[in-house]
Structures are given as structure tokens and as C-alpha cells.
Amino acid sequence: MEKESITENVRRGLSSAQAEESRRAHGENVLTPPKRTPLWKLYLEKYNDPIIKVLLVAAAVSLALAIIENEFVEVIGIFLAIFLATTIGFYFERDAAKKFDVLTAIGEESPVKVVRDGKVQEVGRREVVVGDVVLLGVGDEVPADGTLFEATDLQIDESALTGEPIISKFTDVRNDGATYPSNMALRSTMVMNGSGRMVVTAVGDATEIGKVARKSTEMTSVKTPLNMQLDRLAKLISKVGTGVAVAAFVIFLGHDIMTNSLWHTDDYLRMAETVLRYFMVSVTLIVMAVPEGLPMAVTLALALNMRRMLKSNNLVRKLHACETMGAVTVICTDKTGTLTQNKMQVQEMWAEGADAGLLRAAIAANSTAELDGDKPIGNPTEGALLLWMHREGHDYRRLRSENGVVWQLPFSTERKYMATIAEVQGRRYLFMKGAPEIVARYCDMGEADRAALRERLLGYQNKAMRTLAFACKPIDASVDRVELSPADAHLALQGVAAISDPLRTEVPDAVRQCRKAGIDVKIVTGDTSATAIEIARQIGAWDDATPAEAQITGPEFEALGDDEAYERAHVLRVMSRARPTDKQRLVNLLQKRGEVVAVTGDGTNDAPALNHAHVGLSLGSGTSVAKNASDMTLIDDSFGSIVRAVEWGRSLYKNIQRFIFFQLVVNVTALLLVLGGSIAGTELPLTITQILWVNLIMDTFAAMALASLPPSHEVMDEKPRKQSDFIINPHMAWAICSVGILFFAALLGMLVWFNGRGEVTVGQLTMFFTVFVMLQWWNLFNAKSLGSSHSAFHGFFEDKGLMIVLLIILVGQWIIVTYGGRMFRTEPLTAETWGWIILCTSPVMIIGELMRAISRFKKPIEKSKDAEETSSKTMPRTWLVESILVTLFCCLPFGIAAIVFSTQIESYYTLGRYDIAQRKSEQARKMLLWGIGLGVISYIIALMYYLLIPTMSFA
């Protein structure tokens, strides 16, 4: 009697006032985060980076030389470089950590079903208080510790706390050897089967998991496929750099020994200084060869991608998902919620000849769902049935309380039905609800009735409707539990509900984009074949030419041998009536075929497939088990978000490739120059501080610019990359070597020419240094368009980061040249010299633009849907802006040169140097004509491209 009184009291739950009082007394349901590592320790950890250690060696050697020579300019530059490298990396890591904290906090707002003020409602997990009545169902994460007072076939996974995978729970304490009492449910454990209700006894740090969390913390890190490739690249470059450094040391020292009289004296101190100086050069070459901007470029790219993907409704839980999505070749998607809106509505309730009152009682009693106003809580299909009853004017809560539930067998994906024993108007009934073909096996029906039922079901399924059948039979009042078997069930069919779930409007276009991008879309669902095929037809994944073997049911797939299933997995487009094991087997077979698989799922039963896939995509409305097994969460549940994630992943990879191209061109040119300069017998063409400017300032800003480029929709026109593909593809390798060698040849020619005119002056070396930087500056335009046939000015004003970086590099170089003095071994250059340098280096970009224009014309002219959808206003604005930008940048260097020459003409006339004035006038006229001619040609090419080929994509 006392137990019944307690149960009756807790059934209404707490009132709002009681909940607030309990929160004040026991605190919020939040675990105190582990103690953080101090910021100073995190900063010092940056000095464990191998690249920073190399820089520290360089700094130590430079400091020794500075003390001997009393010259501290270079050592200041190196220490500044170390400070910049560590501080920038530290800042971005801290920024990423803050974002992860925000993402983690989202978990505390996960909805929990509680009873308050006598009705079921959803509250955030952190709002659960001691005394709350919590409803537990399959797939729920237990939000706090509590004592069970209702438990129906309840099984909980306590592996997160005790290591025990499945524990049966009851309303009383049993001596079953379990770690915790059998009537307790603990925070962070997962409901794997059945249902129940509990009264919360502890929240936050007072829970068992809270006590454990205070005693231990876990640090995990994931080595991503991209990072493995970058490690391979860094090792390759370091080996090359070390070889070049050793060669340079030997050549420089050998040349000095043969040409310097110092080595024929007894001045051993100066000899040691010379050896140390050349050793310093070798160390600097190693530093220069290591792509120190690369880790920051990758970190920045991943951090920006995570932030942007969150805005596009993709919550990234594991970093590798950002990059792996770009390599996905197959997407195995669920139907409900991902392809459809997950807004179930009963379109038709067929119950010919059935007792309407008994059917309503069956729907109310044989269900675990609830309604919060018009919002279903729990299973969406059951929620649709309750909403139908509400629209028909029937109160399911009243029927449920009047017809007491005696026993319940929860729905499972293996059985595909749910059963309940309930008292209805003083008589005990067994109710069954589930897949019609399963329920029909338990019913007494003639063959004609079964054929009529099959025909009706096929009609519903061909309209992509989900169907549920209801059956019942009266049973003896003494029966409080049954073992069901088709042979002796003898149920009577009550009716069939046809439930529709409208297709998401964006899905057909998203699937079309996937297929265009070389990604195969497979539907894996628990629905019938007819429903699944109709949905596949609506989204464009199935047509009349699709072979029959592209469809299979879960049981049929299970019956296939391994070899046959291996071959069938490739051609499959639809798997219906799929069970968890079928989905997991399909994923494993596709992976064996070399496919990169992404899987969507929202239920506990999807967790194995989500865990085994390369990228597991859980739904925002899914269970905690599914989310914990996934790599990303689709906040809006939409398939369109998957396509955006693929686009982001591919663009991320391409942006990293662009930075690698840019940086390695700089490194190859610089390494060859030092060796070339030593062979030519010149003074070091680039000083240590100049090299550090090129590497640590230019490359750092270039990393920011190229890593932050927005995603390009054209990546969806390409086929997926293979995971085994090296990040430097053959085209990149050819471009890096050819551009690097051409830059080296041009700069070496300058050195030879300077040598031929006598002793090389500081002014000439300043010109050399500026030409080197400007070549890379123009090459940044080519890097932006690497892997694309678009002009470098395509979407130029959207690339604000790139525009700022270009300006910073140009202004920074002018400041260094003008005011660098002894620290950078420079002297100011005249306006005329600047004009000539800009003019002579601009072909780097102009030739790149011409090559990209030629590749555009070579492309097959195909009518693109994207071009069709481009508005008549957007197209003219796009080609007009881009054409003007191409024209301006092509003729700009010639215009600058013409202006520089023109400003000097008057001064030469004043000085009486008419011959020079005439020559400058002729040069200005030629530059102007060249500029106008090139501008007209580039504008005509741009017009031809945009006006004569309007079918090309402007995405």
C-alpha cells in the first residue's frame, strides 16, 4: 500500500516551484570541468615543436656570433621569428579550444523528458533537478542518478561507468552481482532496450560519474589521414633541405678556403668565425626547407572549417571528419528525417469492420510516445498516431489512464512489433502494433483477406507512405505476460494506418549534386521495398533503367554469401527492411572495395554502422548513443547539409594544396639560389633576416590568406580523391618544379649580370631581394587559382583575407627596403626601379591568367544547371567585374612604368639632357601602348569567355 502511495505521488512529478527550490538546494545538473593546464605551460609546450627546436639552435649559434662580433641585429630577427611562430600557433590553439568548449556546452542542453506539473515536457539536461520524474526510452542517455519505480524490459549499457555492457534493471533491489543496485539508473549510461521511469536522487558532481570525473581526466588525440600525409611531406622536404644545406656548407667553405688569404694565416679565431658563419647559413637553409607555415595553415583551415560548417548546420565532433568528408565516395543514408521532413502525419486510417473504440484504446495504451501540445515527444510514428487521435477529438491521456497497462513488450528493430496487455472496460486484451507483414503472421486471416491486405499495402507504399498494422485479442484475466509465436497467436486484424512523411524540398538537388560529384547515394531503411524505391525515385536515385539487383531487403542481404554480397554491395541503391547488422555489413563490404563511406543514422541501432564508417553522421534529433558514435552531427537533420560538408571538405583539401604549392615554390627558389650564388662566387644573395622575412612573414600571411579562401562549388564537379593519393599530385609537382626553376633562372641571371659589372653593391642586392619577393607576390594569384580554370580574380572581392595579405606584403616589402638598413642589408629604391621591378615580375600572373584562359576554352561546353539558375542580373555583374579586374591587373604594371618615365621627362629637359628625356618619352609611349594593347586583348578574351560561352558555370 505504501509503495502504491509513493508511485501515485511521484506520477505527477514536481511543480515548477518545487523544481526551483530543489535546484537551489542541490545545484544544477552540470559536471565541474577538469582542472585546466595553466596557460604558461601550454605556451611552453609550443617550444617542443621540432621546427622551433631547429630555430632555437639557429638562435644559439647566432647569439654566439653576435657576442664575438658585437652585432645583434640577426639574433634579434631570429628571436622575433621564434616569438611569432610560437605565439601565433598558441593563439590559434587557444581559439580552437574555446570553440570546442562551446560545442561541449551544447550537450548540456540536450532535451530530457520529465513529468512536471502533472504533464510530460522536455527540459535541458542541465535543468534536471533532484526529485524530478524522468521518462527513459530506447536510445536515451540517463541524465542523472535516480531510483526506478517503473521498468519494462529495461536494459542499460553501463560500460561508460563500470565496463559492463548490458545490465537488466528492475524496480526492486536484486542480488544479481551487479556493481550498482538493480533499481538504480546512473548518469551517462545508455538505455538499450525497454522503458522506465525514475525519480532523480543525485545531480551534477554528486552523481557516480561526477565522483569519478573529479578523480581522473582523459586526454585523447586523433592522428588524421591529412596529418599523416603532411608528416610524409615534411620528412621529404627536411631530407632534401638537409642535403642542400650540407652541400652549401661544403661549397661555401671550400670556395672561401680557395679564395680567401685568411686560411694562409695563423688567425684561428677568424677562421672559426668563418666556419661558424657558414654553419649558420646551413642551419638557416634547413630552417628554410622545413615548411614551418604548414602546421598553422592546416590548423587555421580546420578551425575556420569547423566554424563555417557549424553555421551550415554541421557540428563537427572529430577533426578528421572535416577532411575525410572531401574524400567520401559513398553515402549510406537513412530515409526518415534525412531525406524526409520527419513530420509524420496519418493520411488514412483503414479499419473496416473493426471496433473503433477498441482501436483507439489500442493506440493509446500500446505506445510510449507523449504529446506536449502539438509536439510529439518520443517515437515520431507513435506521435503521429496520437496527433491523429487529437485531431479526431479523443484524449489519449484519459484513455491511457482508464485502460491500465499490465505488461508491455517494447518495439525492437529485430522483432518489428510492439505488444501490450491492458485492461479495457474491465476486460483484458493483448494489443500488437508493427510492420503489417509481421503483424499479419500473428492474425487469423483467409488467403483472400491476406491478398487484399497486400494489395492495399502496396498502394500505400507506392505513394511512399509508411504503414502500421494493429491487431488484438481478448485474453484471460489471469494472464499478465505472453510469449508470442505466429502459430498460436490467433490475433484479429484491427486496421492499418498509412502515415506520410513529406520529402525535404532540397534533397533532390542535393542528390543530383552528389551524383555529379562522383558520390554514390544508397538508401538504407527499415521501411518496405516499395516505399524505399518510391523515395529513391523522387530524389533521383532510381529510374526505369535501374536494374532489379539494385534493390534488396535486409533478410535477403543476410542470406547472401560473402563473395556474392561483396559484388552486390557496389550496385545496390536501396536496402529495405534493413536491420543494424545489415547496415554494418554493407558499410564493411563497401570499405573492403576501397570506398570511403559516410553513414547517417539517428537511432541506437545505427551506432555500430556510424562507428564503423569513415564518417558517421548523426542527426540532431537522434539519440545520444548515435551522436556519441558519430563524427559529425547534422543539426537540421538535412541531407543538404551533407552535400555542404562534402563541399567544405574538398575545398579545405584544395586550400591546403594551394598553400603547399605557394610555399614550396618559395623554398625551392631560395634553396637553389643559395647554391647558385655559392657556385657563382657572389656574396650571399639573401641574408638570414631576409630569408626569415620571406619564410615567417610572407608564408604566415599566405597561410592565413589561402587557408581562409571560401569554398568553391566547382569542387563538386570533380571525382572524389583517393585516400592513398599523395597531397602533392603530379600536376602540383610539375608546377612547383617548373615555376621554382624559372624563378631561380631569372634570379641567377640577375646575379651573373651584377657580377659581370664589377663588385655587387648593396643597391643591386636590394633589387634582387625585392624581385624575389615580388615574384612570390604575383605567384600568390596563381596559387589562389591552383586546381581551377577560373581567373585569379574570380570572386576576388569575397577573398578579403587575400586582398589584405597582398597589401601587407607589398607595404611590408617597401618598409623593409626603405627603412631596413643594416638589419636587412637594404637601401631605398627609386620610383623608377620599383616601376621596372613591378613590370618585369608581372608576367608571372599574366602568363598564369593566359594559361587558365586557354584551359577554359579547352573545356567541353556543357550546359550546366548552375548556369541556368544564375540570374540575368548576376551574370553580367560577374563577368563585368572579373573582366575589368583582369584588364586592370594586366595593364597596371605597364601603366605604372609609363607614369614613372613620364614624371622624369620634365626634370631631364630642365637639366638639358634632351637625349635622355627623348628616350624616356619613347619608353613611356611604348609602355602605355603595351599596357593598352594587353588590356584590350585581355578584355576581349574575358568578353569572349563570358558572352560566347554563357553555358559555363559561374558558381
Coordinates of N, CA, C and O in Angstrom, one line a residue, residues 624-723:
S624 N 21.3 9.9 -28.1 CA 22.7 10.2 -27.6 C 23.6 9.1 -28.0 O 24.8 9.4 -28.2
V625 N 23.2 7.8 -28.1 CA 24.0 6.7 -28.5 C 24.5 7.0 -29.9 O 25.7 6.8 -30.2
A626 N 23.6 7.4 -30.8 CA 24.0 7.6 -32.2 C 25.0 8.8 -32.2 O 26.0 8.8 -33.0
K627 N 24.7 9.9 -31.5 CA 25.6 11.0 -31.5 C 27.0 10.7 -31.0 O 28.0 11.2 -31.5
N628 N 27.1 9.9 -29.9 CA 28.4 9.5 -29.4 C 29.2 8.6 -30.3 O 30.4 8.6 -30.3
A629 N 28.5 7.9 -31.2 CA 29.2 7.0 -32.1 C 29.6 7.7 -33.4 O 30.3 7.2 -34.2
S630 N 29.1 9.0 -33.6 CA 29.3 9.7 -34.9 C 30.5 10.6 -34.8 O 31.1 10.9 -33.7
D631 N 30.9 11.1 -36.0 CA 32.0 12.1 -36.1 C 31.4 13.5 -36.3 O 32.1 14.5 -36.0
M632 N 30.2 13.6 -36.9 CA 29.6 14.9 -37.1 C 28.1 14.7 -36.8 O 27.6 13.6 -36.9
T633 N 27.5 15.8 -36.4 CA 26.0 15.9 -36.2 C 25.4 16.9 -37.1 O 25.8 18.0 -37.2
L634 N 24.4 16.4 -37.9 CA 23.6 17.3 -38.7 C 22.5 17.9 -37.9 O 21.5 17.3 -37.6
I635 N 22.8 19.2 -37.5 CA 21.9 19.9 -36.6 C 20.5 19.9 -37.1 O 19.5 19.8 -36.4
D636 N 20.3 20.2 -38.5 CA 19.0 20.3 -39.0 C 18.5 19.0 -39.7 O 17.4 19.0 -40.3
D637 N 19.2 17.9 -39.5 CA 18.8 16.6 -39.9 C 18.8 16.5 -41.5 O 18.3 15.5 -42.0
S638 N 19.2 17.5 -42.2 CA 19.0 17.5 -43.6 C 20.1 16.9 -44.4 O 21.3 17.1 -44.1
F639 N 19.8 16.2 -45.5 CA 20.7 15.6 -46.4 C 21.5 16.8 -47.1 O 22.7 16.6 -47.5
G640 N 20.9 17.9 -47.3 CA 21.6 19.0 -47.9 C 22.8 19.5 -47.2 O 23.8 19.9 -47.7
S641 N 22.8 19.3 -45.8 CA 23.9 19.6 -45.0 C 25.1 18.7 -45.3 O 26.3 19.1 -45.2
I642 N 24.8 17.5 -45.7 CA 25.9 16.5 -46.0 C 26.6 17.0 -47.3 O 27.8 17.0 -47.3
V643 N 25.9 17.5 -48.3 CA 26.5 18.0 -49.5 C 27.3 19.2 -49.2 O 28.5 19.3 -49.7
R644 N 26.9 20.1 -48.3 CA 27.7 21.2 -48.0 C 29.0 20.8 -47.2 O 30.0 21.4 -47.4
A645 N 28.8 19.7 -46.4 CA 30.0 19.2 -45.7 C 31.0 18.7 -46.7 O 32.3 18.8 -46.5
V646 N 30.6 18.0 -47.7 CA 31.5 17.4 -48.8 C 32.2 18.6 -49.5 O 33.4 18.6 -49.7
E647 N 31.4 19.6 -49.8 CA 32.0 20.8 -50.5 C 33.1 21.5 -49.6 O 34.1 21.8 -50.1
W648 N 32.8 21.6 -48.3 CA 33.7 22.2 -47.4 C 35.0 21.3 -47.3 O 36.1 21.8 -47.3
G649 N 34.8 20.0 -47.2 CA 35.9 19.1 -47.1 C 36.8 19.1 -48.3 O 38.1 19.2 -48.2
R650 N 36.2 19.1 -49.5 CA 37.1 19.2 -50.7 C 37.8 20.5 -50.8 O 38.9 20.6 -51.2
S651 N 37.1 21.6 -50.5 CA 37.7 22.9 -50.6 C 38.8 23.1 -49.6 O 39.8 23.7 -49.9
L652 N 38.6 22.5 -48.4 CA 39.7 22.5 -47.4 C 41.0 21.9 -47.9 O 42.1 22.4 -47.8
Y653 N 40.8 20.7 -48.5 CA 42.0 20.0 -49.0 C 42.7 20.8 -50.1 O 43.9 20.9 -50.2
K654 N 41.8 21.4 -51.0 CA 42.4 22.2 -52.1 C 43.1 23.4 -51.6 O 44.2 23.8 -52.1
N655 N 42.6 24.1 -50.6 CA 43.2 25.2 -50.0 C 44.6 24.9 -49.4 O 45.6 25.6 -49.5
I656 N 44.7 23.7 -48.8 CA 46.0 23.3 -48.2 C 47.0 23.0 -49.3 O 48.1 23.3 -49.2
Q657 N 46.5 22.4 -50.4 CA 47.3 22.1 -51.6 C 47.8 23.5 -52.1 O 49.0 23.6 -52.6
R658 N 47.0 24.5 -52.2 CA 47.4 25.8 -52.7 C 48.5 26.4 -51.9 O 49.4 27.0 -52.4
F659 N 48.4 26.3 -50.6 CA 49.4 26.8 -49.7 C 50.7 26.0 -49.9 O 51.8 26.6 -49.9
I660 N 50.6 24.7 -50.0 CA 51.8 23.9 -50.2 C 52.5 24.3 -51.5 O 53.8 24.5 -51.5
F661 N 51.8 24.5 -52.6 CA 52.3 24.9 -53.8 C 53.1 26.3 -53.7 O 54.2 26.4 -54.1
F662 N 52.4 27.2 -53.0 CA 53.0 28.5 -52.9 C 54.3 28.5 -52.0 O 55.3 29.0 -52.4
Q663 N 54.2 27.8 -50.9 CA 55.4 27.8 -50.0 C 56.5 27.0 -50.6 O 57.7 27.4 -50.5
L664 N 56.2 25.9 -51.3 CA 57.3 25.1 -51.8 C 58.0 25.8 -53.0 O 59.2 25.6 -53.2
V665 N 57.3 26.6 -53.8 CA 57.9 27.4 -54.8 C 58.9 28.4 -54.2 O 60.0 28.5 -54.7
V666 N 58.5 29.0 -53.1 CA 59.4 29.9 -52.3 C 60.6 29.1 -51.9 O 61.8 29.6 -52.1
N667 N 60.4 28.0 -51.3 CA 61.5 27.2 -50.7 C 62.5 26.7 -51.8 O 63.7 26.8 -51.7
V668 N 61.9 26.1 -52.9 CA 62.7 25.6 -54.0 C 63.6 26.8 -54.6 O 64.8 26.6 -54.8
T669 N 63.0 27.9 -54.8 CA 63.7 29.0 -55.4 C 64.8 29.5 -54.5 O 65.9 29.7 -54.9
A670 N 64.5 29.6 -53.2 CA 65.5 30.1 -52.2 C 66.7 29.1 -52.1 O 67.8 29.5 -52.0
L671 N 66.3 27.8 -52.0 CA 67.4 26.8 -51.8 C 68.3 26.8 -53.1 O 69.6 26.8 -52.9
L672 N 67.8 26.8 -54.2 CA 68.6 26.8 -55.5 C 69.4 28.1 -55.6 O 70.5 28.1 -56.0
L673 N 68.8 29.2 -55.1 CA 69.5 30.5 -55.2 C 70.8 30.5 -54.3 O 71.9 31.0 -54.7
V674 N 70.7 29.9 -53.1 CA 71.8 29.9 -52.2 C 73.0 29.1 -52.8 O 74.1 29.5 -52.8
L675 N 72.6 27.9 -53.4 CA 73.6 27.1 -54.0 C 74.1 27.8 -55.3 O 75.3 27.8 -55.5
G676 N 73.2 28.4 -56.1 CA 73.6 29.0 -57.3 C 74.6 30.2 -57.0 O 75.6 30.4 -57.7
G677 N 74.2 30.9 -55.9 CA 75.1 32.1 -55.5 C 76.4 31.6 -55.1 O 77.5 32.2 -55.4
S678 N 76.5 30.5 -54.4 CA 77.8 30.0 -53.9 C 78.7 29.5 -55.1 O 79.9 29.7 -55.2
I679 N 78.0 28.9 -56.1 CA 78.7 28.5 -57.3 C 79.2 29.7 -58.1 O 80.4 29.7 -58.6
A680 N 78.4 30.7 -58.2 CA 78.7 31.9 -58.9 C 79.8 32.7 -58.2 O 80.4 33.6 -58.8
G681 N 80.0 32.4 -56.9 CA 81.0 33.1 -56.2 C 80.6 34.5 -55.7 O 81.4 35.3 -55.4
T682 N 79.3 34.7 -55.6 CA 78.8 36.0 -55.1 C 78.7 36.0 -53.6 O 78.7 35.0 -53.0
E683 N 78.5 37.2 -53.1 CA 78.1 37.3 -51.7 C 76.8 36.7 -51.5 O 76.0 36.6 -52.5
L684 N 76.4 36.2 -50.3 CA 75.2 35.6 -50.1 C 74.0 36.4 -50.6 O 73.9 37.6 -50.2
P685 N 73.3 36.0 -51.6 CA 72.3 36.8 -52.3 C 71.1 37.2 -51.3 O 70.5 38.2 -51.5
L686 N 70.8 36.3 -50.4 CA 69.8 36.6 -49.4 C 70.4 36.5 -48.0 O 71.0 35.4 -47.7
T687 N 70.2 37.5 -47.1 CA 70.7 37.3 -45.8 C 69.7 36.5 -44.9 O 68.6 36.2 -45.3
I688 N 70.2 36.2 -43.7 CA 69.4 35.4 -42.8 C 68.1 36.1 -42.5 O 67.0 35.6 -42.5
T689 N 68.2 37.4 -42.2 CA 67.0 38.2 -41.9 C 66.0 38.3 -43.1 O 64.8 38.3 -42.9
Q690 N 66.6 38.4 -44.3 CA 65.7 38.4 -45.5 C 65.0 37.1 -45.7 O 63.8 37.1 -46.0
I691 N 65.7 36.0 -45.4 CA 65.1 34.7 -45.6 C 64.0 34.5 -44.5 O 62.9 33.9 -44.8
L692 N 64.3 35.0 -43.3 CA 63.3 34.8 -42.3 C 62.0 35.7 -42.6 O 60.9 35.3 -42.3
W693 N 62.3 36.8 -43.2 CA 61.1 37.6 -43.7 C 60.3 36.9 -44.7 O 59.1 36.8 -44.6
V694 N 61.0 36.3 -45.7 CA 60.3 35.5 -46.7 C 59.5 34.3 -46.1 O 58.3 34.1 -46.4
N695 N 60.2 33.6 -45.2 CA 59.6 32.4 -44.6 C 58.5 32.6 -43.6 O 57.4 32.1 -43.6
L696 N 58.8 33.4 -42.6 CA 58.0 33.6 -41.4 C 57.0 34.7 -41.5 O 56.0 34.7 -40.8
I697 N 57.2 35.7 -42.4 CA 56.2 36.7 -42.5 C 55.3 36.5 -43.8 O 54.1 36.3 -43.7
M698 N 56.0 36.3 -44.9 CA 55.2 36.1 -46.1 C 54.4 34.8 -46.0 O 53.3 34.7 -46.4
D699 N 55.1 33.7 -45.6 CA 54.4 32.4 -45.6 C 53.3 32.4 -44.5 O 52.3 31.7 -44.7
T700 N 53.5 33.1 -43.4 CA 52.5 33.1 -42.4 C 51.2 33.8 -42.9 O 50.1 33.3 -42.8
F701 N 51.4 35.0 -43.5 CA 50.3 35.7 -44.1 C 49.7 34.9 -45.2 O 48.4 34.9 -45.4
A702 N 50.5 34.3 -46.0 CA 50.0 33.5 -47.1 C 49.1 32.3 -46.6 O 48.1 32.0 -47.2
A703 N 49.6 31.7 -45.5 CA 48.8 30.6 -44.9 C 47.4 31.2 -44.5 O 46.4 30.5 -44.7
M704 N 47.4 32.4 -43.9 CA 46.1 32.9 -43.5 C 45.2 33.2 -44.7 O 44.0 32.9 -44.7
A705 N 45.8 33.7 -45.8 CA 45.1 34.1 -47.0 C 44.5 32.9 -47.7 O 43.3 32.8 -48.0
L706 N 45.4 31.9 -47.9 CA 44.9 30.7 -48.7 C 44.1 29.8 -47.9 O 43.2 29.1 -48.5
A707 N 44.3 29.6 -46.6 CA 43.5 28.7 -45.8 C 42.1 29.3 -45.6 O 41.2 28.6 -45.3
S708 N 42.0 30.6 -45.7 CA 40.7 31.2 -45.5 C 39.8 31.5 -46.7 O 38.8 32.1 -46.7
L709 N 40.3 31.0 -47.9 CA 39.6 31.1 -49.1 C 38.2 30.4 -49.0 O 38.1 29.3 -48.4
P710 N 37.1 31.1 -49.4 CA 35.8 30.4 -49.3 C 35.7 29.2 -50.1 O 36.4 29.1 -51.1
P711 N 34.8 28.3 -49.8 CA 34.6 27.1 -50.6 C 34.1 27.4 -52.0 O 33.4 28.3 -52.2
S712 N 34.6 26.6 -53.0 CA 34.2 26.8 -54.4 C 33.3 25.7 -54.8 O 33.7 24.5 -54.6
H713 N 32.2 26.0 -55.4 CA 31.2 25.0 -55.7 C 31.7 24.1 -56.9 O 31.2 23.0 -57.0
E714 N 32.7 24.6 -57.6 CA 33.2 23.8 -58.7 C 33.9 22.5 -58.3 O 34.1 21.6 -59.1
V715 N 34.3 22.4 -57.0 CA 34.9 21.2 -56.5 C 33.9 20.0 -56.6 O 34.3 18.8 -56.6
M716 N 32.6 20.3 -56.6 CA 31.6 19.3 -56.7 C 31.5 18.7 -58.1 O 30.7 17.8 -58.4
D717 N 32.2 19.3 -59.1 CA 32.3 18.8 -60.4 C 33.4 17.8 -60.6 O 33.5 17.1 -61.7
E718 N 34.2 17.6 -59.6 CA 35.3 16.7 -59.6 C 35.0 15.3 -59.0 O 34.0 15.2 -58.2
K719 N 35.7 14.3 -59.4 CA 35.6 13.0 -58.8 C 36.3 13.0 -57.4 O 37.2 13.7 -57.2
P720 N 35.8 12.1 -56.5 CA 36.5 12.1 -55.2 C 37.9 11.6 -55.3 O 38.3 10.8 -56.1
R721 N 38.8 12.2 -54.4 CA 40.2 11.8 -54.4 C 40.3 10.5 -53.6 O 39.4 10.1 -52.7
K722 N 41.4 9.7 -53.9 CA 41.6 8.5 -53.1 C 42.4 8.9 -51.9 O 43.2 9.8 -51.8
Q723 N 42.1 8.1 -50.8 CA 42.8 8.4 -49.5 C 44.3 8.2 -49.6 O 45.1 8.8 -48.9

